[in-house]
mmCIF file of C-alpha atoms and ligand atoms in Angstrom:
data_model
loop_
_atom_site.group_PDB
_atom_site.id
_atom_site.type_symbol
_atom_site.label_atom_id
_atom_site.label_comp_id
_atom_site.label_asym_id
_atom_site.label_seq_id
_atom_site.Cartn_x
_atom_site.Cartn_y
_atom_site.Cartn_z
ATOM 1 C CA UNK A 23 0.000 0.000 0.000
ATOM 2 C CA UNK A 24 1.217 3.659 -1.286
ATOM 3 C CA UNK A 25 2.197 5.641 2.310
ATOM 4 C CA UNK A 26 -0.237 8.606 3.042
ATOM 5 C CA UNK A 27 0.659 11.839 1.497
ATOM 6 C CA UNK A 28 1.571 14.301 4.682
ATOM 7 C CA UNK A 29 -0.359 17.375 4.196
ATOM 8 C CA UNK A 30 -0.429 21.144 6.167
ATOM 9 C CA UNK A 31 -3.824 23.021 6.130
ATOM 10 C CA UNK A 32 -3.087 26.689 6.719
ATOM 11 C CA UNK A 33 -5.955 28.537 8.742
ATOM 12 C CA UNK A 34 -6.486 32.027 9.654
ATOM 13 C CA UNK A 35 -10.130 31.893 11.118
ATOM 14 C CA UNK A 36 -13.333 29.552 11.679
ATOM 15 C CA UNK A 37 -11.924 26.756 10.253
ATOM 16 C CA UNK A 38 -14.632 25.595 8.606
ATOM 17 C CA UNK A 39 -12.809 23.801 5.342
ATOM 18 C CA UNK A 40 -10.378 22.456 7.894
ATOM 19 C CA UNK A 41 -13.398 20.899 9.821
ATOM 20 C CA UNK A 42 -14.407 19.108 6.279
ATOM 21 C CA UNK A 43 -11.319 18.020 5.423
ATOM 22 C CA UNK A 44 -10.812 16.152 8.616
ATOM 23 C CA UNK A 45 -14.786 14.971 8.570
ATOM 24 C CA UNK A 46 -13.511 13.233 4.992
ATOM 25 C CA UNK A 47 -10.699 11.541 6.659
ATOM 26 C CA UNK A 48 -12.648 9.821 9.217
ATOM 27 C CA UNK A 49 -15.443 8.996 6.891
ATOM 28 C CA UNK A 50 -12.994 7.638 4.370
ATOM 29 C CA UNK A 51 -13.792 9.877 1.427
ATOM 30 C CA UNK A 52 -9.781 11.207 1.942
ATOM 31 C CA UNK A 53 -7.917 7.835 2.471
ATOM 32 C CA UNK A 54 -4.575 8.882 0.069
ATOM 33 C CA UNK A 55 -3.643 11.479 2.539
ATOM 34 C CA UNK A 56 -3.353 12.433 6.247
ATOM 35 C CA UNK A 57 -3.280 16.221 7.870
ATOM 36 C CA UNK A 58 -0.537 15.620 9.876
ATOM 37 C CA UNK A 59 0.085 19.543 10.547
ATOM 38 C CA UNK A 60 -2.353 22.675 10.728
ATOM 39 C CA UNK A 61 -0.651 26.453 10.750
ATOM 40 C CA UNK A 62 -2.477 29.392 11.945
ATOM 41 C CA UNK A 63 -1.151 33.007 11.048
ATOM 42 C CA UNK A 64 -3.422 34.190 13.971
ATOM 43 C CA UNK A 65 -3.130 32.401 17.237
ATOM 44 C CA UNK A 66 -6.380 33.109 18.067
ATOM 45 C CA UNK A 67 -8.036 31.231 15.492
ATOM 46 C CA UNK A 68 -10.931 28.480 16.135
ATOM 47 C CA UNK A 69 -9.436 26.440 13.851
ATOM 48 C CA UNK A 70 -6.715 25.745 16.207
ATOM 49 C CA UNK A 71 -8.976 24.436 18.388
ATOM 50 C CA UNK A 72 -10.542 22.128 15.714
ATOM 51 C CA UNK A 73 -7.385 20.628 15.179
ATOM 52 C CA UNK A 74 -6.398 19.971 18.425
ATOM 53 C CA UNK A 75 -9.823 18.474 19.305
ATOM 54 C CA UNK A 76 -8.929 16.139 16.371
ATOM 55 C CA UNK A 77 -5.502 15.133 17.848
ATOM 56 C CA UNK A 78 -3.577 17.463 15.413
ATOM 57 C CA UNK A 79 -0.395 19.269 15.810
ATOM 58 C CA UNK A 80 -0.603 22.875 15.024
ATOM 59 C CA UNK A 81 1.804 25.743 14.917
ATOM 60 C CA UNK A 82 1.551 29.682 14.633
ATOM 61 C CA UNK A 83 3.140 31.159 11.618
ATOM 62 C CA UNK A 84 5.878 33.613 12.511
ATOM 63 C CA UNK A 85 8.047 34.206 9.627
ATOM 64 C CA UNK A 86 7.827 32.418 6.545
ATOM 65 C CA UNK A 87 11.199 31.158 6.212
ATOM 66 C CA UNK A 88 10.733 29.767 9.776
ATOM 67 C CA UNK A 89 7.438 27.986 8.141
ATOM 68 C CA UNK A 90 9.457 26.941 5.310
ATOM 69 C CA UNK A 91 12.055 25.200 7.783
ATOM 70 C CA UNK A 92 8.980 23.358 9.835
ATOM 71 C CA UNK A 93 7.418 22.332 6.568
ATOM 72 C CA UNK A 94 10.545 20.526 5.003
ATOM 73 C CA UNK A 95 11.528 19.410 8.891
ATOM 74 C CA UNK A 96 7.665 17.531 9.271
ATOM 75 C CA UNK A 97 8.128 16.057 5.743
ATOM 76 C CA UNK A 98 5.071 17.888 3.962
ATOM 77 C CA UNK A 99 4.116 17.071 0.791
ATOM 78 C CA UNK A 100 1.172 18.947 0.283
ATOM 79 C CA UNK A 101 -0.119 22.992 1.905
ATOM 80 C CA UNK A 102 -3.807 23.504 1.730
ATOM 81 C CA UNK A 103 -4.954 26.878 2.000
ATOM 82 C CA UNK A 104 -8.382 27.052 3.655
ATOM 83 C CA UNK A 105 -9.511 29.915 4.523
ATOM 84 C CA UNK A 106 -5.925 31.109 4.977
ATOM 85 C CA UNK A 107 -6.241 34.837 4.622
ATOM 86 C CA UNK A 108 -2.566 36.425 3.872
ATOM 87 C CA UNK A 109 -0.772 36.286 0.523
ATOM 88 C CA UNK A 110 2.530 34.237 0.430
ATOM 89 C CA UNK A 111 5.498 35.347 -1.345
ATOM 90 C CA UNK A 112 7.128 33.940 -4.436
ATOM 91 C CA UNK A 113 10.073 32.304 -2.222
ATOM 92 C CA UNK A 114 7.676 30.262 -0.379
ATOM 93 C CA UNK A 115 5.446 29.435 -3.374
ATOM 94 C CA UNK A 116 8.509 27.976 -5.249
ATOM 95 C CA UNK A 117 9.723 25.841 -2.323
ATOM 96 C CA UNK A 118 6.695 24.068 -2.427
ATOM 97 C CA UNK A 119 5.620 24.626 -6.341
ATOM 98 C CA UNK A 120 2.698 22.325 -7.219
ATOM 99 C CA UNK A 121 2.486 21.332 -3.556
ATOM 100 C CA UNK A 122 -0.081 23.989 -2.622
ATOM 101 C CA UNK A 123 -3.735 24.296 -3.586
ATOM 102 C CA UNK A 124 -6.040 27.145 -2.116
ATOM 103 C CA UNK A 125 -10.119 27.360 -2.151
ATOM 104 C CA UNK A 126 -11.333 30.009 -3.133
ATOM 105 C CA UNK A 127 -14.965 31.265 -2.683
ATOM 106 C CA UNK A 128 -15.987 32.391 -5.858
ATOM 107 C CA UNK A 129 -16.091 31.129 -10.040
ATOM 108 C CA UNK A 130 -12.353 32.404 -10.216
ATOM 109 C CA UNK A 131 -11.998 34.575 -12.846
ATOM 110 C CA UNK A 132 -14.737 36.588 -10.869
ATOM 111 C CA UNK A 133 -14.455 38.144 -7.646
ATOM 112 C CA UNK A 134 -10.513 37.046 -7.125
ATOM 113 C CA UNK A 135 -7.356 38.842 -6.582
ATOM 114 C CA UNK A 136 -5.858 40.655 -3.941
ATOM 115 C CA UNK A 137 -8.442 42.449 -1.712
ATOM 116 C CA UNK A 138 -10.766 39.214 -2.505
ATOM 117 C CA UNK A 139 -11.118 36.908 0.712
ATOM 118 C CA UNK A 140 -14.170 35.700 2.937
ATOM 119 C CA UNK A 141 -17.087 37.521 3.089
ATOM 120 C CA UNK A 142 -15.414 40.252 0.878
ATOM 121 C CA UNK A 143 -16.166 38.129 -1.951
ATOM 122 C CA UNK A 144 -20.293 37.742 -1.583
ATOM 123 C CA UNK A 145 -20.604 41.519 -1.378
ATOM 124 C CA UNK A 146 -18.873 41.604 -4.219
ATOM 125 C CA UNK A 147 -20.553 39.344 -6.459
ATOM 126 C CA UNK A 148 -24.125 40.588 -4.508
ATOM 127 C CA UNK A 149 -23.261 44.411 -5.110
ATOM 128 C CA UNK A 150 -22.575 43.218 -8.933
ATOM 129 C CA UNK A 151 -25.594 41.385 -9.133
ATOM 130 C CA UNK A 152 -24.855 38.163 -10.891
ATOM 131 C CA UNK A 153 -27.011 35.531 -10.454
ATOM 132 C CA UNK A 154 -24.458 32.273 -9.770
ATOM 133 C CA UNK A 155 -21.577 32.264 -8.099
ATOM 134 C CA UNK A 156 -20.089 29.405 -6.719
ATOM 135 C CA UNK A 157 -16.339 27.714 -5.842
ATOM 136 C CA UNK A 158 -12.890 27.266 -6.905
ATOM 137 C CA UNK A 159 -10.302 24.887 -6.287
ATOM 138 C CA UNK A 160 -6.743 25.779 -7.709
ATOM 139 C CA UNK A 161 -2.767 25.583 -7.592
ATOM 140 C CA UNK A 162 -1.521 28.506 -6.090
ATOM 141 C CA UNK A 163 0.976 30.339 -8.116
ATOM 142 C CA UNK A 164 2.453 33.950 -7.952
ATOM 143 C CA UNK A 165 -0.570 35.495 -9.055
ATOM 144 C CA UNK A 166 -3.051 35.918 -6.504
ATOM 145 C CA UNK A 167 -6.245 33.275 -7.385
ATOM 146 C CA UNK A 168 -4.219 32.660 -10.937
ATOM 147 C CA UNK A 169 -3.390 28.473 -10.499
ATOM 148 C CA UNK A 170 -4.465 26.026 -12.653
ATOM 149 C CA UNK A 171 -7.912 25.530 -11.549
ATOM 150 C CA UNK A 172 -8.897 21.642 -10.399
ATOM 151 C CA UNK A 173 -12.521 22.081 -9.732
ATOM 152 C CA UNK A 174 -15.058 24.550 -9.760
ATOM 153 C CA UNK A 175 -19.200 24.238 -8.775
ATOM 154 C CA UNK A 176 -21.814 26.814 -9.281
ATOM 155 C CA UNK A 177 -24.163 27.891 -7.179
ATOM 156 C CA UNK A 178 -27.383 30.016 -7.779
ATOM 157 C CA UNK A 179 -27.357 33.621 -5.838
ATOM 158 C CA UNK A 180 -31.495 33.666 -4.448
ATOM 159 C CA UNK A 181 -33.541 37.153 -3.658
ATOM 160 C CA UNK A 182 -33.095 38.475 -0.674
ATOM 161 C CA UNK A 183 -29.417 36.910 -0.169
ATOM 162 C CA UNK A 184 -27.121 38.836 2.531
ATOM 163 C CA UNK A 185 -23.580 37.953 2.055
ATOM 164 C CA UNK A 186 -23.544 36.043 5.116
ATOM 165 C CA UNK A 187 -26.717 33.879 3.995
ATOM 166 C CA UNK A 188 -24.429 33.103 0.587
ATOM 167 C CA UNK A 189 -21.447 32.433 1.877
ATOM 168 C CA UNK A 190 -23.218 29.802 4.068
ATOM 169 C CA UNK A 191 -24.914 28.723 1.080
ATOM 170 C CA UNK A 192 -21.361 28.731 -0.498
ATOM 171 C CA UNK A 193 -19.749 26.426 1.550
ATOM 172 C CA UNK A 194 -22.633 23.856 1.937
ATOM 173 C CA UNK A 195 -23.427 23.437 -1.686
ATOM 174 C CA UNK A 196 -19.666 23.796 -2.874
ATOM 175 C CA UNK A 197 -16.682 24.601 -0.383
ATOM 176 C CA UNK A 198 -16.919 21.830 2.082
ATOM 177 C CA UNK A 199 -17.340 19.086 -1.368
ATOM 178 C CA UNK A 200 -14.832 19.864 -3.494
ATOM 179 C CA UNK A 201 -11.636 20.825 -0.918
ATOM 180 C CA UNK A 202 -11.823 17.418 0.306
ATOM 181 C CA UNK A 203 -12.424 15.891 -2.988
ATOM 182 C CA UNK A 204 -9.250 18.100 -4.435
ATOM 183 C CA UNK A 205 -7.291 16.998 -1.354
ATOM 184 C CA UNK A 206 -7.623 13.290 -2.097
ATOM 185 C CA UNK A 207 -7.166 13.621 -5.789
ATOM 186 C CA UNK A 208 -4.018 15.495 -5.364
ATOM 187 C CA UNK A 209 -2.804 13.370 -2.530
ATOM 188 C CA UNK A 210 -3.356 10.373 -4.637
ATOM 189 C CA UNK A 211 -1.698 11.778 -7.403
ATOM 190 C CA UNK A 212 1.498 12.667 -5.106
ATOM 191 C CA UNK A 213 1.595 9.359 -3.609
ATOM 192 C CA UNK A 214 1.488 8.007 -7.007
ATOM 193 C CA UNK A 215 4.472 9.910 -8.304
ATOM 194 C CA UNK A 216 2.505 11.907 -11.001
ATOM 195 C CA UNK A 217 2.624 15.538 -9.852
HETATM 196 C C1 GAR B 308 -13.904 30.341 3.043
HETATM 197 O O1 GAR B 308 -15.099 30.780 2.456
HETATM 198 C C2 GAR B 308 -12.788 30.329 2.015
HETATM 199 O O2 GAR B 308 -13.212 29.955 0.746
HETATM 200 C C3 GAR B 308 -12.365 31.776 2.041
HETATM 201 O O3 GAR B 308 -12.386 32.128 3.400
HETATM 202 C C4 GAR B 308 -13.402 31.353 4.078
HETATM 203 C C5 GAR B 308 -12.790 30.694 5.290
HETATM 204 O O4 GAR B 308 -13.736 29.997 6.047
HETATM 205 N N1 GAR B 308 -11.067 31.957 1.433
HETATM 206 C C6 GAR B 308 -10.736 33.019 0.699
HETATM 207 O O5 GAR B 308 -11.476 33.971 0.547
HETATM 208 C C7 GAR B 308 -9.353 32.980 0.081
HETATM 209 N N2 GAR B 308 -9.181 34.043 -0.860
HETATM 210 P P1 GAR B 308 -13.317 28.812 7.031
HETATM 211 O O6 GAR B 308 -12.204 29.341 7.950
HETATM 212 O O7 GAR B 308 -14.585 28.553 7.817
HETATM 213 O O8 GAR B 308 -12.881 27.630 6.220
#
């Protein structure tokens, strides 16, 4: 049998995503790969507390060469952004390049970018008025939301919608099924030898 792909999930609030991913390891629908690390870049964050509840180590980001170090030092082979809310540099996106993949809560190209994170995102695409919106799994590369994309799902934007009632929406109907359905993929594909 192919030995679990080690994989960081970076955090930087609720926690959410991080919450799904590990729900899809213990009901088998991630079995190629194990979170074996989750880094906060806010100590504060309930996320934290999700992965400790869930027997997880966890560390607060100081520096990012410091990260860099603890990365390489607990043998990760994947980073999963979720819901992590700070833009990384181009030094730490090329030690790990095509090892990190970010969700993103919009149909990237729309509503992406730098200024474009958590709720931000719904008042954007609710002051614009389009009618679907949805979810984006992608690589991360230098440009901010630019990666290859791996999945996307659309959901419908209903009258009346607050951002808060969409991003709900958001997640339930497309966040919380594809991150953990990109996780395994890419894991598998890792432990494989492909990417
Ligand atoms: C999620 O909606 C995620 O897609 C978004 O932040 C939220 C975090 O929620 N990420 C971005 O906007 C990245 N640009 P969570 O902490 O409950 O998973």
């Amino acid at each position: 049998m192919l030995k679990k792909t080690r994989i960081a999930v970076m955090v930087s609030g609720g926690g959410t995503n991080l919450q799904a991913i590990i729900d899809a390891q213990k009901s088998g629908i991630i079995t190629s790969g194990e979170i074996t690390l989750v880094v906060s870049n806010k100590p504060g964050a309930y996320a934290l507390e999700r992965a400790a509840s869930n027997g997880i180590d966890t560390y607060i980001m100081d520096t990012e060469e410091a990260l860099i170090e603890k990365l390489r030092e607990e043998g990760i082979q994947l980073v999963v952004l979720a819901g992590f809310l700070k833009i990384l540099s181009p030094t730490f996106i090329k030690a790990f390049e095509n090892r990190i993949i970010n969700i993103h809560p919009s149909l990237i190209p729309s509503f992406c970018g730098k200024g474009a994170y958590g709720l931000h995102v719904h008042e954007m695409a609710l002051e614009y008025g389009v009618k679907v919106t949805g979810a984006t799994v992608h690589f991360v590369n230098e440009i901010p939301d630019g990666g290859a994309i791996i999945y996307q799902k659309a959901v419908e934007i209903l009258d009346g919608d607050t951002p808060e009632v969409l991003q709900k929406r958001v997640m339930e109907e497309a966040e919380w099924i594809l991150l953990p359905r990109a996780v395994e993929e890419i894991s598998a594909k890792i432990g494989r030898g492909e990417i």
